[in-house]
XYZ file of C-alpha atoms in Angstrom:
508
model
C -44.664 -85.488 -56.072
C -47.980 -84.775 -56.741
C -49.843 -86.382 -53.691
C -48.021 -83.975 -50.875
C -48.154 -80.838 -52.558
C -45.728 -78.326 -50.963
C -46.530 -74.727 -52.135
C -44.381 -71.849 -52.026
C -45.673 -68.631 -50.434
C -46.572 -67.455 -54.153
C -48.849 -70.006 -54.714
C -51.100 -69.231 -51.704
C -53.597 -66.275 -51.195
C -51.770 -64.618 -48.819
C -48.473 -65.127 -50.563
C -46.449 -64.893 -47.053
C -46.106 -68.355 -45.920
C -45.991 -71.504 -47.525
C -48.497 -74.181 -47.623
C -48.685 -77.991 -47.464
C -51.793 -80.332 -48.610
C -51.913 -84.151 -49.815
C -54.348 -84.991 -52.338
C -54.936 -88.671 -52.294
C -57.544 -89.531 -55.054
C -57.312 -91.597 -56.951
C -54.007 -93.725 -56.208
C -51.556 -90.904 -54.609
C -51.734 -91.597 -50.773
C -49.164 -94.393 -50.981
C -46.541 -91.654 -51.370
C -48.181 -90.040 -48.132
C -48.063 -93.063 -45.877
C -47.934 -96.937 -46.300
C -51.209 -98.698 -46.823
C -53.669 -100.252 -49.040
C -54.148 -97.807 -51.460
C -56.909 -99.247 -53.084
C -60.762 -97.925 -52.556
C -61.641 -101.534 -51.895
C -60.189 -101.837 -48.369
C -61.374 -99.438 -45.478
C -59.890 -98.203 -42.166
C -60.017 -96.106 -39.555
C -57.171 -93.856 -38.613
C -55.252 -91.699 -36.364
C -52.563 -89.203 -36.749
C -50.214 -87.095 -34.582
C -49.233 -83.717 -36.546
C -46.268 -81.455 -35.269
C -46.185 -78.488 -37.188
C -44.002 -75.110 -36.714
C -45.372 -72.211 -34.855
C -47.697 -69.829 -36.580
C -49.265 -73.036 -38.681
C -52.263 -75.103 -38.210
C -53.018 -78.662 -39.229
C -56.099 -79.841 -40.370
C -57.362 -83.397 -41.475
C -60.307 -85.472 -42.594
C -60.806 -86.574 -39.067
C -64.044 -87.048 -36.797
C -62.047 -85.694 -33.772
C -58.750 -83.476 -33.259
C -57.305 -81.804 -30.541
C -54.423 -79.340 -30.162
C -51.473 -80.023 -27.943
C -48.701 -78.200 -26.754
C -45.772 -77.840 -29.189
C -48.071 -76.951 -31.865
C -48.945 -80.791 -32.107
C -52.377 -81.663 -33.349
C -53.953 -85.326 -32.656
C -56.906 -86.562 -35.097
C -59.091 -89.606 -34.880
C -61.368 -90.938 -37.655
C -63.566 -93.069 -35.860
C -65.172 -94.584 -39.258
C -63.634 -96.931 -41.568
C -62.847 -94.773 -44.865
C -60.648 -95.705 -48.148
C -57.219 -94.805 -48.341
C -57.883 -91.722 -50.512
C -59.951 -89.981 -48.153
C -57.260 -89.486 -45.646
C -55.997 -86.017 -46.178
C -53.694 -83.273 -44.329
C -53.332 -79.757 -44.874
C -50.968 -77.416 -42.813
C -50.756 -73.388 -43.509
C -51.651 -70.291 -41.930
C -55.451 -71.099 -41.554
C -58.196 -69.917 -39.338
C -61.862 -70.857 -38.977
C -65.293 -69.452 -38.771
C -68.534 -71.052 -37.865
C -71.143 -71.210 -40.469
C -73.831 -73.349 -38.825
C -74.242 -75.707 -36.120
C -71.965 -78.471 -37.589
C -70.024 -76.599 -39.864
C -67.145 -74.285 -40.508
C -65.116 -72.843 -43.034
C -61.404 -72.756 -42.648
C -59.325 -70.481 -44.940
C -56.006 -68.255 -45.186
C -56.639 -65.312 -43.044
C -57.059 -63.007 -46.016
C -59.858 -65.071 -47.239
C -61.949 -65.909 -44.205
C -64.621 -62.939 -44.185
C -65.374 -63.805 -47.635
C -65.631 -67.555 -46.817
C -68.024 -66.620 -43.866
C -70.109 -64.322 -45.950
C -70.634 -66.849 -48.793
C -71.301 -69.984 -46.686
C -73.123 -68.452 -43.636
C -76.076 -70.456 -42.940
C -75.891 -72.274 -46.352
C -74.490 -75.748 -45.772
C -76.812 -76.666 -43.047
C -79.584 -76.209 -45.206
C -78.232 -78.555 -47.637
C -76.942 -81.222 -45.093
C -80.773 -81.337 -43.968
C -82.128 -81.934 -47.288
C -79.606 -84.585 -47.847
C -80.404 -86.271 -44.518
C -84.210 -86.160 -45.564
C -83.474 -87.811 -48.774
C -80.840 -90.175 -47.894
C -80.493 -90.978 -44.062
C -78.340 -89.784 -41.403
C -75.186 -87.792 -41.888
C -72.723 -90.227 -40.119
C -69.793 -87.999 -39.850
C -70.617 -85.694 -37.237
C -68.893 -82.102 -38.578
C -68.977 -80.798 -42.164
C -66.356 -78.362 -42.687
C -65.095 -76.908 -45.668
C -61.230 -75.747 -46.325
C -60.844 -73.164 -48.933
C -57.728 -74.276 -50.518
C -54.940 -71.864 -52.146
C -55.552 -70.601 -55.743
C -53.328 -73.171 -57.186
C -55.583 -76.125 -55.948
C -56.305 -77.873 -59.482
C -59.547 -79.202 -58.205
C -63.284 -78.096 -57.768
C -63.311 -79.827 -54.387
C -62.349 -83.202 -53.030
C -65.044 -84.763 -50.608
C -62.488 -85.602 -47.983
C -64.885 -86.429 -44.616
C -65.557 -84.184 -42.468
C -63.477 -81.618 -44.092
C -64.125 -81.208 -48.018
C -61.247 -79.047 -49.619
C -62.502 -76.389 -52.280
C -61.159 -74.021 -54.903
C -61.344 -70.479 -53.738
C -63.107 -69.949 -57.224
C -66.241 -70.620 -55.219
C -66.047 -67.355 -53.247
C -67.915 -65.405 -55.987
C -68.809 -62.628 -53.673
C -72.544 -62.823 -54.077
C -73.386 -66.655 -53.315
C -73.626 -67.486 -57.180
C -71.800 -70.637 -56.719
C -72.648 -71.417 -53.395
C -74.712 -74.694 -54.571
C -71.717 -76.099 -56.219
C -70.802 -77.512 -52.808
C -74.024 -79.595 -52.790
C -72.315 -82.178 -55.159
C -69.252 -82.556 -52.499
C -71.929 -82.848 -49.676
C -73.698 -85.283 -51.601
C -70.341 -87.428 -51.621
C -70.960 -87.978 -47.810
C -73.329 -90.687 -48.796
C -72.192 -91.843 -52.398
C -68.490 -92.363 -52.494
C -67.806 -91.807 -49.054
C -70.169 -94.082 -47.224
C -70.825 -96.596 -50.127
C -67.645 -96.707 -52.416
C -66.826 -98.113 -55.675
C -64.424 -100.888 -54.912
C -62.199 -100.403 -57.842
C -61.309 -96.921 -60.007
C -62.830 -98.989 -63.113
C -66.265 -98.255 -61.755
C -65.518 -94.869 -60.515
C -69.446 -94.176 -62.026
C -70.444 -95.802 -58.626
C -69.251 -92.659 -56.773
C -69.793 -90.067 -59.302
C -73.079 -91.227 -61.143
C -74.891 -91.445 -57.875
C -73.697 -88.363 -56.476
C -74.878 -86.376 -59.465
C -77.959 -87.975 -59.014
C -77.884 -87.201 -55.600
C -76.768 -83.600 -55.618
C -79.670 -82.612 -58.205
C -82.206 -84.392 -55.957
C -80.898 -81.945 -53.254
C -80.944 -79.134 -55.468
C -84.499 -79.982 -57.097
C -85.808 -79.719 -53.375
C -83.805 -76.378 -52.765
C -83.968 -74.386 -56.040
C -86.798 -76.244 -57.972
C -86.866 -78.360 -60.865
C -86.517 -75.853 -63.521
C -83.404 -74.821 -62.276
C -82.030 -78.170 -61.540
C -82.843 -79.519 -65.207
C -80.936 -76.202 -66.568
C -77.836 -77.090 -64.392
C -78.231 -80.753 -65.716
C -78.576 -79.443 -69.249
C -75.252 -77.811 -68.864
C -73.588 -81.272 -67.660
C -75.235 -82.819 -70.663
C -73.533 -80.543 -72.894
C -70.346 -80.939 -71.221
C -70.559 -84.846 -71.867
C -71.427 -83.910 -75.479
C -68.235 -81.697 -75.879
C -66.227 -84.656 -74.485
C -67.591 -87.235 -76.683
C -67.157 -85.117 -79.723
C -63.348 -84.552 -78.494
C -62.797 -88.310 -78.094
C -64.941 -89.975 -80.516
C -67.994 -91.668 -78.813
C -66.653 -95.281 -79.341
C -63.509 -94.333 -77.202
C -62.910 -97.054 -74.586
C -63.215 -94.241 -72.052
C -66.854 -93.506 -72.893
C -67.963 -96.760 -71.266
C -69.178 -96.853 -67.396
C -66.900 -99.946 -66.570
C -63.701 -98.845 -67.687
C -60.836 -101.422 -67.924
C -57.905 -100.278 -66.403
C -54.955 -102.216 -67.962
C -51.905 -102.344 -66.248
C -49.330 -101.930 -69.139
C -45.436 -101.899 -68.564
C -45.786 -99.367 -65.862
C -49.464 -99.901 -65.134
C -51.944 -97.259 -65.399
C -52.908 -94.124 -63.253
C -56.384 -94.154 -62.899
C -56.311 -90.027 -63.011
C -55.473 -90.791 -66.478
C -58.986 -92.462 -67.371
C -60.746 -89.149 -65.601
C -63.461 -87.665 -67.631
C -67.092 -86.642 -67.829
C -68.461 -90.143 -68.424
C -68.543 -91.314 -65.046
C -70.353 -88.460 -63.902
C -72.829 -87.602 -66.754
C -73.494 -90.699 -68.228
C -73.220 -92.225 -64.557
C -76.152 -89.773 -63.861
C -78.225 -90.957 -66.914
C -77.912 -94.539 -65.835
C -79.065 -94.002 -62.179
C -81.871 -91.611 -63.865
C -82.916 -94.538 -66.138
C -83.095 -96.739 -62.975
C -85.534 -93.963 -61.226
C -87.369 -94.050 -64.611
C -87.798 -98.027 -64.421
C -89.297 -97.420 -60.775
C -91.701 -94.639 -62.257
C -92.267 -93.048 -58.515
C -89.807 -90.673 -57.130
C -90.487 -91.588 -53.416
C -90.080 -95.030 -53.884
C -86.751 -94.448 -55.750
C -85.871 -92.026 -52.652
C -86.384 -94.767 -50.211
C -84.578 -97.320 -52.523
C -81.572 -94.985 -52.165
C -81.871 -94.647 -48.334
C -82.088 -98.664 -48.410
C -79.030 -99.084 -50.958
C -77.003 -96.520 -48.492
C -78.229 -98.731 -45.105
C -77.164 -101.750 -47.046
C -73.748 -101.196 -48.100
C -72.610 -98.266 -45.528
C -68.955 -98.553 -44.586
C -68.297 -101.147 -47.626
C -66.663 -101.244 -50.826
C -69.054 -102.277 -53.672
C -68.838 -103.075 -57.445
C -71.543 -102.484 -59.932
C -72.845 -105.834 -59.913
C -73.436 -105.396 -56.127
C -75.363 -102.133 -56.666
C -77.443 -103.579 -59.357
C -78.033 -106.789 -57.809
C -79.577 -104.774 -54.781
C -81.874 -102.814 -56.964
C -83.404 -105.979 -58.576
C -83.780 -107.499 -55.048
C -85.409 -104.585 -53.491
C -87.985 -104.453 -56.696
C -88.455 -108.166 -57.248
C -91.149 -106.895 -59.556
C -88.994 -105.363 -61.824
C -86.455 -108.324 -61.548
C -89.485 -110.556 -62.853
C -90.240 -108.316 -65.541
C -86.640 -108.902 -66.556
C -85.902 -104.984 -66.786
C -82.055 -105.613 -66.654
C -82.357 -107.103 -70.159
C -84.819 -104.698 -72.078
C -83.321 -104.630 -75.827
C -80.922 -101.599 -76.314
C -80.925 -100.876 -72.334
C -79.341 -104.158 -71.050
C -77.528 -103.348 -67.968
C -74.862 -104.836 -69.443
C -74.912 -102.267 -72.245
C -74.951 -99.603 -69.871
C -72.000 -100.743 -68.247
C -69.793 -101.950 -71.306
C -70.406 -100.235 -74.311
C -68.714 -96.799 -74.711
C -70.707 -94.066 -76.213
C -74.000 -91.878 -75.889
C -76.352 -92.790 -72.967
C -78.954 -95.100 -74.135
C -81.527 -92.862 -72.011
C -81.622 -89.332 -71.115
C -83.617 -88.151 -68.184
C -86.403 -85.416 -69.390
C -84.962 -81.959 -68.718
C -87.958 -80.106 -70.590
C -88.921 -78.595 -67.186
C -85.615 -76.293 -67.792
C -87.008 -75.083 -70.984
C -88.967 -72.269 -69.259
C -85.103 -70.742 -68.227
C -83.597 -72.351 -71.657
C -85.816 -70.402 -74.224
C -85.133 -66.680 -73.209
C -81.441 -67.764 -72.908
C -81.869 -69.428 -76.496
C -83.596 -66.563 -77.761
C -81.022 -63.768 -76.448
C -78.082 -65.875 -77.735
C -79.875 -65.969 -81.300
C -80.410 -61.910 -81.171
C -76.710 -61.438 -80.253
C -75.551 -63.837 -83.258
C -77.650 -61.777 -85.819
C -75.755 -59.447 -88.447
C -77.771 -56.569 -87.405
C -78.423 -56.153 -83.850
C -81.984 -55.727 -82.854
C -81.007 -53.471 -79.936
C -84.924 -53.034 -78.808
C -85.384 -56.682 -78.554
C -82.187 -57.416 -76.850
C -83.115 -54.452 -74.022
C -86.353 -55.852 -73.703
C -84.899 -59.029 -71.885
C -84.081 -58.339 -68.289
C -81.122 -60.557 -67.268
C -81.192 -59.295 -63.538
C -82.819 -61.882 -62.277
C -81.102 -64.719 -64.152
C -78.871 -67.080 -61.693
C -75.501 -68.838 -62.564
C -76.624 -71.622 -64.785
C -79.172 -69.677 -66.656
C -76.232 -67.361 -67.741
C -73.866 -70.272 -68.167
C -76.329 -71.620 -70.731
C -76.869 -68.141 -72.204
C -72.887 -68.010 -72.545
C -72.646 -71.501 -73.987
C -74.909 -70.660 -76.767
C -73.235 -67.767 -77.770
C -69.817 -69.563 -77.741
C -71.445 -72.191 -80.075
C -72.636 -69.496 -82.238
C -69.205 -67.867 -82.179
C -67.245 -66.279 -84.020
C -70.191 -63.681 -84.032
C -70.345 -60.800 -86.823
C -68.028 -58.064 -86.054
C -68.343 -55.836 -83.395
C -70.963 -57.788 -81.781
C -68.859 -59.297 -78.608
C -67.761 -55.689 -78.100
C -71.462 -54.267 -77.428
C -72.314 -57.846 -75.597
C -69.414 -56.629 -73.111
C -70.919 -53.167 -72.798
C -74.352 -54.305 -72.221
C -73.855 -56.810 -69.586
C -70.981 -55.803 -67.315
C -72.550 -58.308 -64.836
C -70.970 -60.723 -67.313
C -68.154 -59.324 -68.867
C -66.555 -57.942 -65.183
C -68.110 -60.821 -63.261
C -65.934 -62.724 -60.571
C -67.858 -65.805 -60.690
C -65.420 -68.515 -62.099
C -68.102 -70.081 -64.045
C -68.733 -67.016 -66.169
C -65.207 -65.969 -66.263
C -64.372 -69.191 -67.932
C -67.094 -68.760 -70.751
C -66.363 -65.323 -71.169
C -62.648 -66.049 -71.675
C -63.512 -68.853 -74.255
C -65.847 -66.416 -76.210
C -62.801 -63.489 -76.275
C -60.686 -66.094 -77.792
C -63.305 -67.973 -80.194
C -64.093 -64.200 -81.457
C -60.221 -63.035 -81.298
C -61.186 -60.296 -79.250
C -57.318 -59.039 -78.688
C -58.637 -55.999 -76.579
C -59.716 -58.377 -73.943
C -57.088 -60.910 -73.873
C -55.886 -59.483 -70.674
C -59.112 -60.880 -69.037
C -57.675 -64.246 -70.038
C -54.733 -63.904 -68.623
C -56.004 -62.155 -65.402
C -58.172 -65.295 -64.717
C -55.459 -67.796 -65.309
C -53.374 -65.965 -62.866
C -55.985 -66.113 -60.011
C -56.650 -69.773 -60.159
C -55.100 -72.930 -61.148
C -58.235 -75.307 -61.433
C -57.931 -78.006 -63.844
C -61.357 -77.458 -65.138
C -60.863 -73.917 -66.130
C -57.184 -73.818 -66.995
C -56.938 -76.381 -69.497
C -59.944 -75.274 -71.776
C -58.613 -72.088 -72.081
C -55.066 -73.143 -73.030
C -56.571 -75.507 -75.672
C -58.652 -72.359 -76.802
C -55.636 -70.309 -77.147
C -53.489 -73.129 -78.845
C -56.237 -73.644 -81.360
C -56.431 -70.024 -82.085
C -54.625 -66.978 -83.939
C -50.935 -66.672 -83.656
C -51.758 -63.920 -81.004
C -53.717 -66.301 -79.009
C -50.714 -68.598 -79.380
C -48.439 -65.953 -78.089
C -50.697 -65.341 -75.087
C -50.681 -68.865 -74.068
C -46.913 -69.030 -74.147
C -46.828 -65.588 -72.452
C -49.398 -66.600 -69.484
C -47.817 -70.045 -69.014
C -44.499 -68.821 -68.462
C -45.945 -66.179 -66.210
C -48.278 -68.453 -63.932
C -46.197 -71.957 -64.418
C -44.811 -71.845 -60.667
C -48.338 -71.328 -59.296
C -49.471 -74.504 -60.979
C -49.921 -78.018 -59.245
C -47.145 -79.942 -61.290
C -50.132 -82.162 -63.008
C -51.609 -79.153 -64.438
C -48.459 -77.798 -65.738
C -47.763 -81.330 -67.302
C -51.204 -81.044 -69.216
C -50.479 -77.674 -70.258
C -46.971 -78.713 -71.458
C -48.771 -81.280 -73.530
C -51.228 -79.000 -75.058
C -48.449 -76.556 -75.917
C -46.053 -78.970 -77.026
C -43.415 -78.690 -74.398
C -41.210 -81.360 -73.222
C -42.795 -82.878 -69.990
C -40.603 -83.811 -67.189
C -41.750 -87.075 -65.684
């Protein structure tokens, strides 16, 4: 089943030994152990796990010890919802990267993992504590999963599971971990009581992530990253239609004949529209330090509990009685009820204009590359060597929007910026592959196949199959050929999503 994933050696990075891991979110742990598999119930847990020689077991636990017979004993001393109980077993080793952090990975990845994260996590944790209050979980370790892991990260307490796509070799994706670290307060400590209000986990976490990022990298870069997120929300709403019922913050998960899997309601809305709503609350307060203090009070008030949106918003109005008196919850067009229950584009968008100083050069450069006659002098005058990941991503998103480009332009672009066309950074590789497909650049099709063979993350895999299937005959052939070569190394859910895109039979 999808919850206890048994990987054959070819689905791992080392390709020598099998690997096993569990994925609890949203309602999959009911197939791993008997329990109340709802985020509204929290409990502590302990586990005794015996594994074969040559394997190591790790869990989302506050303490663990190895006993004889290769038996591991784990205890989680804080109450957590069932979806955060996680186990992984494999040929894995660890390396310290900070006073309370280590990285875990297959032996062939451990050096890269240590290099990428040495000293990085502690900096993010310290900023998180300053903003949101104590980090209660003791350790913050990261387990780099095999390449077939379908998610970016899973915020299992004490031991975040992450995609090996973060190992870009130059720390250019190290900041992705800030999102998972932010869940330590929002999601893991204060949890949505039902999956219909998933935005309470993700909207607050996106806000917290961007607060930490602003402290570490500055406002301009954070606004640029948030603009990338807004573009994803726009794309999602254009694909589904704004008035789709899943584009509400409070989703009605209706049980039909067989019930509904909350995973099928997963999209950008709880993240980015949720972020806009939390930003709107901050805007109502009008003072960043006062809103930061509110977030600390919110975490403190609801820690180790599961709450509803009404609890969260009720506490907000109680904390700011002057706003309650003003009736900010029912300002026409911005009513809290409307935010929660009306599908569509957020009524309020935070100001991302500080990102303009990074967006403008990227916009202008994309314009130059989209022109009929390339002005190479103007292009060469733009130095992109100092651009960080999200500035490059923003540039490539613009190029993609303007694609297909005039004949020959993409080839020139590829030659001019090996930093992009030969990147190991997964966010850049995804965009570059999308550009290759949109411009039908058959000479570079092998890059699409290589990228899809190197990882199985849902966020990267599905858009590329959609692009191939919506493209030329050659692109469709590439989709079929790549899928038949890589299907065995993909997670079963991802296999099924791809089959739906390609119109193949799905075995339920």
